[in-house]
């Protein structure tokens, strides 16, 4: 028998939300809805949510790892994630990977998660605060958690800042005065009273002042018993605080980290908890298991309360315990909503965007970076992109564009030493097939694909394996689809009860001989659009030079046809440079200059063609595989003739 949370049936294996949450799902008609509006909708529907807190890393490598963790955890459907403000870490810097604002921008734009930035009074005067607020607005943020912050000198008590603000209430007032309703503002509540407050009652009155100044909702400091929160909630309601109050919870994951957090927050841990963990304090696994169970039981009790609509997790930048608790609660979204076939950003300025070129489907961060300065984004149709200006992709040092796999692991996957082009072909084959390479290492990513294969690739996996083994090095593909349900696990996207259509698409690198042969063969296939280009931009195509080709579209009840993916001739020229450059960054640069391995990668970069093929006859079996087979046979014959000429035969 499933348990009941506020009248909703749930169990540990399925999500009890009617529709899996995603930021863009709330704005599917092109209008951004504020976090407050989303909360109110969820409250009205009786659909509880959760949110996650992270803190900025200390190193650039740590930033890369944290972005990966946030991406994984965002797949479970949090309503929002927040990032703390670290005054000592240059928090207002928008380019430093370890800064709070930079990480918030990355979460919002590149991880695609609704993001809230902490901002504090500590170590900044009012002018500095205004500058940081403007930065937050400029990068697309719409949510702030306003805090007084810790004492600037690291002490236990706050010393008045003569040139700055000293209370969170004043911070809320400045935000509202400078930016009106642009930001949704959250403030902190303390279930047992702020440690520096004169009394619990005074602290409640100060909390109401923050709300009256313009705060939209409250997240509490951590606590260890649900009764503590329930009493705090009653007390808040009694003095007229009516906004949502979200309990903040911490899964206990290690003895020392618990001691450290309790010291910083000046909280008392209940004796029964201390008595339980003291005998197992040196057993990390036992501590974690206890922490998961204790937090799960507390969350379950909290969510039964009619006035508790969500839970905020202090993750400590860890994922295992939080995900386990959410799964046991039935709140983790196992199959997240996919509004469009490509990964979206959560930036409100791009909420109407619903069309992209297919080329960047496996590199969405690159596409977002290269289009970040656009004033408008395609909506409804791609149109003529001749006026579009894609930013240069020279910023390989940017942490959110770096390949997240360490160099030593890349070498194990892509080859510590390459002796021939066939070695490169074998790497592609291993990636597609999932088989380990000669070193018994699984190839989990490629320069053009930072993730494992998408589910729809399984529909054409056998064909892809065969051609990659023979030097047709695919970097993007999709099968033809003729009216699949929008709920289909492999190719589905968009609203329920719709139908999905796709033209077969194939994009690959191949030898010059194959490219020359392909140009001749394609004359016999007028239903196929193509581009064949080398690194110098020498191109052969039968496409209109300015007209995009729709390759994916969806038909949904009560809506116009949505065509989210196109092959655009102009955008392809930009993509071509990026696709070729990825041979050198990161692959070629793994090897010493002048080495045989580097020479092989350089040869491919210099001589191979990049090809894309679109089969417009989507209701029929695709002809692309037949074309590729004919190309390989013709290319083989050409190579044999040239070899005979060289040998004088």
XYZ file of C-alpha atoms in Angstrom:
649
model
C 0.000 0.000 0.000
C 1.616 3.343 -1.018
C 1.964 6.038 1.596
C -0.045 9.239 1.406
C 1.633 12.640 1.307
C -0.950 15.440 1.631
C -3.474 13.133 0.057
C -1.194 12.108 -2.837
C -0.408 8.440 -3.283
C 3.268 7.728 -3.642
C 5.796 4.975 -3.280
C 9.551 4.637 -3.441
C 9.661 3.550 -7.070
C 7.571 6.098 -8.931
C 7.206 9.841 -9.107
C 3.921 11.090 -7.706
C 3.927 14.356 -9.636
C 1.370 14.579 -12.408
C 3.919 16.006 -14.820
C 7.703 15.763 -14.319
C 9.040 19.212 -13.552
C 11.346 21.182 -15.790
C 11.960 24.958 -15.796
C 10.933 25.288 -19.413
C 7.797 23.170 -18.950
C 6.452 26.054 -16.873
C 6.980 28.440 -19.814
C 6.121 26.180 -22.728
C 4.090 28.928 -24.381
C 7.073 31.261 -24.483
C 6.321 33.287 -21.368
C 8.634 33.122 -18.381
C 6.928 32.374 -15.084
C 8.618 33.542 -11.911
C 9.644 31.139 -9.192
C 6.860 32.560 -7.022
C 4.275 31.825 -9.713
C 5.583 28.288 -10.106
C 5.441 27.692 -6.372
C 1.886 28.958 -6.212
C 0.849 26.657 -9.058
C 2.419 23.676 -7.315
C 0.753 24.615 -4.023
C -2.639 24.880 -5.716
C -2.186 21.533 -7.465
C -0.969 19.811 -4.291
C 2.263 18.892 -6.068
C 5.272 19.116 -3.692
C 8.735 20.064 -4.881
C 12.320 19.956 -3.747
C 15.323 22.212 -4.262
C 19.083 21.766 -3.882
C 21.886 23.905 -2.461
C 25.531 23.884 -3.575
C 28.596 25.944 -2.693
C 31.342 27.227 -5.031
C 34.368 24.943 -5.455
C 37.892 25.961 -4.521
C 39.597 25.064 -7.820
C 38.873 25.191 -11.557
C 38.942 21.386 -11.717
C 36.494 21.329 -8.844
C 34.243 23.621 -10.877
C 34.236 21.162 -13.789
C 33.310 18.327 -11.414
C 30.603 20.384 -9.700
C 28.979 21.294 -13.028
C 28.808 17.585 -13.900
C 27.247 16.816 -10.512
C 24.676 19.599 -10.857
C 23.759 18.336 -14.322
C 23.211 14.843 -12.962
C 21.163 16.050 -10.020
C 19.094 18.431 -12.141
C 17.840 15.420 -14.115
C 15.745 14.482 -11.090
C 13.520 17.542 -11.439
C 14.374 20.077 -8.694
C 12.280 23.222 -8.795
C 15.486 25.249 -8.436
C 19.072 25.037 -7.241
C 20.987 27.687 -5.364
C 24.652 28.558 -4.931
C 26.097 30.158 -1.800
C 27.945 33.476 -1.655
C 31.571 33.268 -0.507
C 32.940 36.767 0.198
C 36.556 35.513 0.215
C 36.206 33.922 -3.243
C 35.603 37.076 -5.331
C 31.900 36.145 -5.482
C 30.835 38.846 -7.948
C 33.328 37.783 -10.621
C 31.486 36.516 -13.716
C 34.454 34.669 -15.266
C 36.281 33.049 -12.357
C 35.176 29.388 -12.057
C 35.329 29.436 -8.257
C 33.178 32.553 -7.854
C 29.531 32.399 -6.805
C 28.213 34.545 -9.668
C 30.141 32.657 -12.338
C 28.883 29.333 -11.021
C 25.323 30.683 -10.884
C 25.574 31.762 -14.535
C 26.866 28.330 -15.485
C 24.072 26.549 -13.620
C 21.436 28.735 -15.266
C 22.744 28.873 -18.826
C 24.698 25.652 -19.286
C 23.153 23.199 -16.827
C 19.648 24.406 -17.674
C 18.441 24.629 -14.086
C 16.441 27.437 -12.482
C 19.058 29.098 -10.279
C 19.055 31.226 -7.154
C 22.163 33.142 -6.093
C 22.891 33.890 -2.455
C 23.992 37.476 -1.880
C 25.110 38.959 1.433
C 25.935 42.272 3.071
C 29.353 41.019 4.126
C 32.424 42.813 2.777
C 30.638 45.112 0.347
C 29.373 48.665 0.506
C 26.115 49.699 -1.122
C 27.756 50.666 -4.417
C 29.464 47.282 -4.604
C 26.183 45.585 -3.835
C 24.464 47.467 -6.648
C 27.170 46.417 -9.084
C 26.797 42.783 -8.090
C 23.020 42.963 -8.391
C 23.381 44.343 -11.908
C 25.787 41.545 -12.799
C 23.262 39.003 -11.565
C 20.592 40.609 -13.720
C 22.872 40.794 -16.765
C 23.674 37.064 -16.716
C 19.970 36.234 -16.645
C 19.329 35.486 -12.983
C 15.843 36.053 -11.612
C 16.201 34.671 -8.067
C 18.206 35.839 -5.054
C 18.579 34.627 -1.476
C 19.219 37.778 0.573
C 21.322 37.249 3.712
C 23.237 39.399 6.119
C 26.061 36.868 5.943
C 28.812 35.863 8.302
C 30.911 38.479 10.106
C 33.490 39.919 7.640
C 36.395 39.321 10.019
C 35.499 35.659 10.531
C 34.549 36.252 14.160
C 31.476 35.159 16.078
C 29.720 38.522 16.218
C 28.826 41.040 13.533
C 30.616 44.384 13.643
C 28.718 47.251 12.107
C 29.815 48.190 8.567
C 29.822 51.970 8.368
C 29.802 52.083 4.541
C 27.668 49.005 3.969
C 24.473 47.290 4.946
C 24.107 45.458 8.232
C 20.774 43.671 7.996
C 19.122 41.381 5.472
C 16.025 43.588 5.666
C 18.030 46.502 4.271
C 19.405 44.232 1.544
C 15.888 43.241 0.496
C 14.900 46.921 0.397
C 17.862 47.795 -1.848
C 17.048 44.953 -4.244
C 13.437 46.096 -4.519
C 14.382 49.765 -4.836
C 16.945 49.149 -7.563
C 15.259 46.360 -9.537
C 11.571 46.360 -8.658
C 9.982 42.965 -9.217
C 12.719 41.627 -11.500
C 14.027 39.289 -8.798
C 12.172 36.714 -6.745
C 13.671 37.166 -3.278
C 14.115 34.472 -0.670
C 15.238 35.090 2.917
C 16.438 32.802 5.686
C 14.423 31.688 8.704
C 15.836 30.175 11.879
C 13.574 27.582 13.543
C 15.335 27.988 16.884
C 16.156 31.660 16.436
C 19.278 33.283 14.975
C 22.248 32.616 17.280
C 22.914 36.383 17.561
C 19.292 37.413 18.165
C 18.278 38.819 21.522
C 15.366 36.376 21.701
C 13.373 33.935 19.595
C 10.476 36.402 19.481
C 12.690 39.254 18.302
C 14.100 37.034 15.575
C 10.574 36.217 14.340
C 9.757 39.932 14.194
C 12.905 40.573 12.163
C 11.876 37.781 9.804
C 8.506 39.449 9.277
C 10.312 42.716 8.546
C 12.237 40.946 5.787
C 9.040 39.594 4.284
C 7.286 42.957 4.581
C 10.262 44.569 2.831
C 9.613 42.443 -0.235
C 10.763 38.851 0.290
C 8.666 36.250 -1.530
C 9.439 33.102 0.445
C 11.548 31.673 3.252
C 14.016 28.790 3.473
C 14.934 27.698 6.982
C 18.241 26.889 8.546
C 18.716 23.158 9.104
C 17.148 21.388 12.054
C 16.945 17.778 13.226
C 13.351 17.225 14.372
C 10.161 17.936 12.395
C 8.512 19.238 15.573
C 11.065 22.066 15.628
C 9.949 23.203 12.188
C 6.230 22.766 12.871
C 6.453 25.035 15.938
C 8.394 27.623 13.938
C 5.783 27.447 11.164
C 2.931 28.015 13.626
C 4.737 30.933 15.213
C 5.355 32.552 11.813
C 1.712 32.222 10.809
C 0.541 33.644 14.126
C 2.446 36.903 13.563
C 1.169 37.300 10.002
C 3.878 35.731 7.831
C 1.845 34.158 5.024
C 4.454 33.410 2.323
C 5.731 29.860 1.620
C 8.164 28.587 4.262
C 10.398 25.780 3.015
C 12.186 23.548 5.518
C 15.926 23.192 4.937
C 17.269 19.707 5.653
C 20.750 18.217 5.826
C 21.426 14.513 5.323
C 24.120 13.616 7.862
C 26.938 12.126 5.776
C 30.017 12.180 7.994
C 30.767 12.730 11.654
C 33.386 15.440 11.181
C 31.329 17.408 8.662
C 28.387 17.344 11.069
C 30.582 18.726 13.855
C 31.888 21.437 11.526
C 28.434 22.499 10.333
C 26.992 22.522 13.829
C 29.890 24.691 14.982
C 29.399 27.174 12.136
C 25.636 27.387 12.550
C 25.776 27.183 16.337
C 23.042 24.551 16.463
C 22.432 21.874 19.056
C 22.180 18.289 17.855
C 19.530 16.271 19.740
C 21.026 13.919 22.303
C 19.409 10.836 20.762
C 21.162 11.551 17.460
C 24.518 12.061 19.155
C 24.065 8.884 21.155
C 23.367 6.959 17.949
C 26.266 8.238 15.870
C 28.945 8.386 18.557
C 29.600 4.594 18.524
C 29.792 4.573 14.700
C 31.600 7.888 14.156
C 34.579 6.168 12.498
C 32.393 4.138 10.135
C 31.543 6.460 7.219
C 29.142 4.007 5.597
C 27.223 3.470 8.823
C 27.039 7.228 9.432
C 25.751 7.814 5.895
C 23.133 5.062 6.195
C 21.930 6.560 9.459
C 21.858 10.045 7.902
C 19.795 8.864 4.943
C 17.264 7.098 7.149
C 17.004 9.972 9.636
C 16.548 12.580 6.876
C 14.079 10.389 4.969
C 11.889 9.890 8.046
C 11.968 13.606 8.830
C 11.098 14.632 5.255
C 8.246 12.153 5.208
C 6.777 13.686 8.356
C 7.310 17.222 7.050
C 5.563 16.549 3.747
C 2.483 15.156 5.509
C 1.822 18.635 6.910
C -0.785 20.591 4.930
C 1.365 23.754 4.976
C 4.611 22.138 3.804
C 4.850 22.167 0.021
C 8.535 21.573 -0.607
C 11.878 20.600 0.944
C 15.268 22.270 0.461
C 18.343 20.007 0.646
C 21.741 21.203 1.836
C 23.738 18.813 -0.363
C 27.289 19.785 0.719
C 28.079 19.261 -3.014
C 27.387 15.540 -2.636
C 24.768 13.617 -4.538
C 24.389 9.999 -3.394
C 22.580 10.515 -0.092
C 20.248 13.241 -1.367
C 19.247 11.253 -4.451
C 18.637 8.138 -2.355
C 16.343 10.082 -0.011
C 14.446 11.670 -2.903
C 13.965 8.297 -4.554
C 12.634 6.806 -1.342
C 10.251 9.745 -1.015
C 9.098 9.241 -4.601
C 10.141 12.800 -5.529
C 13.043 11.991 -7.854
C 11.899 12.192 -11.483
C 13.069 8.972 -13.127
C 11.915 10.066 -16.595
C 12.181 13.862 -16.756
C 9.971 15.863 -19.057
C 11.663 16.621 -22.388
C 9.943 19.676 -23.871
C 12.244 19.721 -26.927
C 14.706 17.222 -28.430
C 17.712 19.280 -27.330
C 18.833 20.466 -23.909
C 17.529 23.887 -22.992
C 18.880 26.737 -20.909
C 16.858 28.111 -17.984
C 17.680 31.755 -18.789
C 14.454 33.743 -19.046
C 15.709 35.690 -22.081
C 15.755 32.420 -24.060
C 12.402 31.062 -22.862
C 10.849 31.533 -26.336
C 13.688 29.737 -28.136
C 12.423 26.556 -29.786
C 14.556 26.066 -32.920
C 18.257 25.183 -33.244
C 20.555 23.744 -35.912
C 21.037 20.009 -35.424
C 24.830 20.273 -35.573
C 25.220 21.288 -31.898
C 22.783 18.711 -30.536
C 25.572 16.892 -28.667
C 27.371 20.133 -27.744
C 24.624 22.362 -26.302
C 27.018 24.286 -24.051
C 29.041 25.346 -27.069
C 25.916 26.513 -28.885
C 24.692 28.509 -25.885
C 28.127 30.113 -25.513
C 28.350 31.035 -29.189
C 24.858 32.562 -29.255
C 24.928 34.194 -25.810
C 25.134 37.712 -27.279
C 22.068 37.375 -29.499
C 19.254 39.829 -28.799
C 16.570 37.460 -30.065
C 16.317 33.692 -30.414
C 14.471 31.703 -33.094
C 10.865 30.983 -32.211
C 8.543 29.015 -34.447
C 10.948 28.932 -37.385
C 14.679 29.323 -37.920
C 14.362 31.678 -40.875
C 17.283 33.124 -42.820
C 20.394 33.050 -40.653
C 22.558 35.186 -42.929
C 22.428 38.003 -40.369
C 23.176 35.729 -37.406
C 26.577 36.185 -35.808
C 27.987 33.175 -33.977
C 30.629 34.008 -31.399
C 34.117 32.620 -31.856
C 34.932 29.412 -30.074
C 38.474 30.185 -29.029
C 37.774 29.965 -25.303
C 38.829 26.361 -24.781
C 40.007 27.364 -21.322
C 36.462 28.111 -20.127
C 35.741 25.489 -17.504
C 32.176 24.829 -18.633
C 33.387 24.059 -22.182
C 36.272 21.837 -21.147
C 36.067 18.107 -21.638
C 35.206 16.894 -18.158
C 37.270 13.681 -18.460
C 40.893 13.894 -17.176
C 43.694 13.649 -19.747
C 44.913 10.279 -18.540
C 41.418 8.819 -18.927
C 41.036 10.324 -22.398
C 44.275 8.624 -23.453
C 43.006 5.304 -22.151
C 39.814 5.714 -24.180
C 41.166 7.285 -27.378
C 44.540 5.548 -27.509
C 47.790 6.185 -25.685
C 49.500 5.590 -29.017
C 48.025 5.675 -32.537
C 49.772 3.770 -35.315
C 47.301 4.171 -38.169
C 44.010 5.747 -39.175
C 42.376 2.397 -38.440
C 43.231 2.933 -34.766
C 41.137 6.100 -34.879
C 38.309 4.319 -36.679
C 38.359 1.640 -33.973
C 37.866 4.300 -31.277
C 34.712 5.512 -33.049
C 33.512 1.928 -33.407
C 34.029 1.252 -29.699
C 32.088 4.387 -28.783
C 29.126 3.383 -30.948
C 29.158 -0.317 -30.057
C 29.841 0.055 -26.348
C 32.540 -2.601 -26.589
C 35.800 -2.010 -24.687
C 38.914 -1.109 -26.647
C 42.092 -3.187 -26.831
C 43.017 -1.954 -23.331
C 39.632 -3.194 -22.023
C 38.494 0.409 -21.484
C 35.004 1.540 -22.473
C 34.904 4.645 -24.705
C 32.263 6.759 -22.949
C 32.698 10.040 -24.802
C 34.215 11.662 -27.879
C 35.330 15.222 -28.652
C 32.005 15.817 -30.461
C 29.889 13.960 -27.918
C 30.588 14.589 -24.253
C 27.981 12.079 -23.123
C 27.052 8.493 -23.831
C 24.829 7.780 -26.821
C 21.217 8.967 -26.859
C 18.482 6.290 -26.688
C 17.392 6.878 -30.293
C 20.848 5.876 -31.517
C 19.971 2.279 -30.582
C 17.485 2.290 -33.463
C 20.358 2.581 -35.979
C 23.212 1.261 -33.844
C 23.938 -1.781 -36.008
C 24.339 0.318 -39.164
C 26.484 2.889 -37.352
C 28.798 0.203 -35.979
C 29.383 -1.227 -39.444
C 30.287 2.043 -41.149
C 32.429 3.487 -38.338
C 34.617 0.385 -38.417
C 35.308 1.178 -42.077
C 36.183 4.841 -41.722
C 32.824 6.634 -41.810
C 33.299 8.450 -38.525
C 29.849 9.553 -37.406
C 29.494 12.488 -35.020
C 25.739 13.059 -35.288
C 22.798 11.037 -36.561
C 19.101 10.395 -36.185
C 16.763 7.739 -37.617
C 13.756 8.563 -39.731
C 10.533 8.621 -37.711
C 7.005 8.750 -39.083
C 4.423 9.618 -36.453
C 5.874 8.116 -33.267
C 3.978 9.015 -30.064
C 5.459 11.999 -28.225
C 5.708 9.690 -25.189
C 8.056 7.280 -27.012
C 11.015 6.466 -24.756
C 13.588 6.806 -27.545
C 12.430 9.612 -29.847
C 9.611 11.271 -27.904
C 9.501 14.866 -26.679
C 6.965 17.638 -26.102
C 3.407 17.601 -24.780
C 1.375 14.425 -24.276
C -0.716 12.910 -27.095
C 1.466 14.346 -29.854
C 3.302 12.753 -32.772
C 6.955 13.012 -33.737
C 8.448 13.074 -37.245
C 12.104 12.979 -38.280
C 14.092 12.821 -41.471
C 17.051 10.458 -41.391
C 20.212 12.469 -40.788
C 23.844 11.403 -40.907
C 26.924 13.538 -40.227
C 30.417 12.119 -40.470
C 34.083 12.572 -41.300
C 35.555 10.424 -44.038
C 38.592 10.220 -46.306
C 39.116 12.437 -49.326
C 38.694 9.421 -51.625
C 35.330 8.621 -50.085
C 34.267 12.248 -50.302
C 35.069 12.429 -54.014
C 33.205 9.182 -54.664
C 30.209 10.399 -52.666
C 29.807 13.512 -54.811
C 29.285 11.330 -57.865
C 26.945 8.865 -56.159
C 24.636 11.550 -54.767
C 23.654 12.611 -58.296
C 21.507 9.473 -58.351
C 19.649 10.440 -55.150
C 17.770 13.722 -55.738
C 15.737 13.173 -52.544
C 18.898 13.611 -50.439
C 20.232 17.012 -49.430
C 23.915 17.154 -48.617
C 26.939 19.228 -47.668
C 30.482 17.981 -48.278
C 33.263 20.263 -47.051
C 36.946 20.164 -46.097
C 38.734 22.188 -43.432
C 39.497 24.967 -45.924
C 35.805 25.526 -46.593
C 35.794 24.035 -50.100
C 32.199 22.861 -50.278
C 29.869 20.860 -52.497
C 26.130 21.046 -51.768
C 22.745 20.799 -53.457
C 21.041 22.932 -50.797
C 19.766 26.451 -51.183
C 22.499 28.590 -49.672
C 20.155 30.443 -47.303
C 17.161 28.134 -46.751
C 17.111 25.799 -43.726
C 15.730 22.259 -43.910
C 13.464 21.023 -41.124
C 14.640 17.598 -39.971
C 12.525 17.192 -36.815
C 8.990 18.343 -36.116
C 6.127 17.560 -33.797
C 2.351 17.765 -34.059
C 0.459 18.323 -30.794
C -3.189 18.875 -29.849
C -4.219 22.517 -29.888
C -0.856 23.808 -31.131
C 0.903 24.784 -34.303
C 3.479 22.377 -35.703
C 6.779 22.708 -33.817
C 10.003 22.226 -35.808
C 12.815 22.404 -33.248
C 15.709 21.056 -35.344
C 16.961 22.223 -38.743
C 19.903 21.806 -41.089
C 20.941 25.349 -41.902
C 23.585 25.922 -44.638
C 24.932 29.112 -43.078
C 25.152 27.728 -39.538
C 26.889 24.643 -40.957
C 29.810 26.805 -42.070
C 30.277 27.940 -38.487
C 29.882 24.420 -37.161
C 32.372 23.109 -39.716
C 35.206 25.108 -38.173
C 34.323 23.897 -34.688
C 33.940 20.261 -35.774
C 37.344 20.208 -37.475
C 39.040 22.041 -34.613
C 37.869 19.373 -32.167
C 40.300 16.952 -33.813
C 43.094 19.067 -32.350
C 41.353 20.247 -29.173
C 41.267 18.009 -27.257
C 42.326 14.889 -29.206
C 45.500 15.905 -31.018
C 46.812 17.890 -28.067
C 46.917 14.709 -25.979
C 50.082 13.679 -27.859
C 53.541 15.269 -28.072
C 54.142 17.459 -31.094
C 55.887 15.485 -33.837
C 54.765 12.090 -32.490
C 53.217 9.492 -34.779
C 49.920 9.812 -32.921
C 49.826 13.595 -33.434
C 50.699 13.185 -37.123
C 47.771 10.814 -37.657
C 45.301 13.227 -36.059
C 46.802 16.127 -38.052
C 46.466 14.107 -41.265
C 42.772 13.498 -40.597
C 42.295 17.174 -39.786
C 44.021 18.232 -43.000
C 42.584 15.727 -45.484
C 39.207 14.355 -44.366
C 35.840 15.700 -45.463
C 32.938 16.581 -43.165
C 29.634 15.403 -44.631
C 25.981 15.763 -43.691
C 23.159 13.929 -45.456
C 19.391 14.451 -45.120
C 16.992 11.872 -46.557
C 13.755 13.771 -47.239
C 11.713 10.602 -47.852
C 11.081 10.072 -44.142
C 8.052 7.714 -44.568
C 10.238 5.187 -46.403
C 13.221 3.126 -45.285
C 16.214 5.434 -45.407
C 18.504 5.265 -48.427
C 21.459 6.755 -46.525
C 22.941 3.384 -45.604
C 22.861 2.292 -49.237
C 24.568 5.519 -50.269
C 27.328 5.044 -47.703
C 27.908 1.443 -48.820
C 28.227 2.565 -52.438
C 30.620 5.321 -51.358
C 32.830 2.896 -49.436
C 32.974 0.495 -52.376
C 33.801 3.265 -54.848
C 36.357 4.767 -52.474
C 37.996 1.364 -52.003
C 38.273 0.887 -55.749
C 39.773 4.355 -56.155
C 42.360 3.630 -53.442
C 43.246 0.287 -55.132
C 43.792 1.974 -58.498
C 45.969 4.669 -56.951
C 48.005 2.020 -55.100
C 48.536 0.110 -58.369
C 49.707 3.308 -60.072
C 52.192 4.006 -57.276
C 53.579 0.471 -57.495
C 53.895 0.692 -61.301
C 51.436 -2.132 -61.918
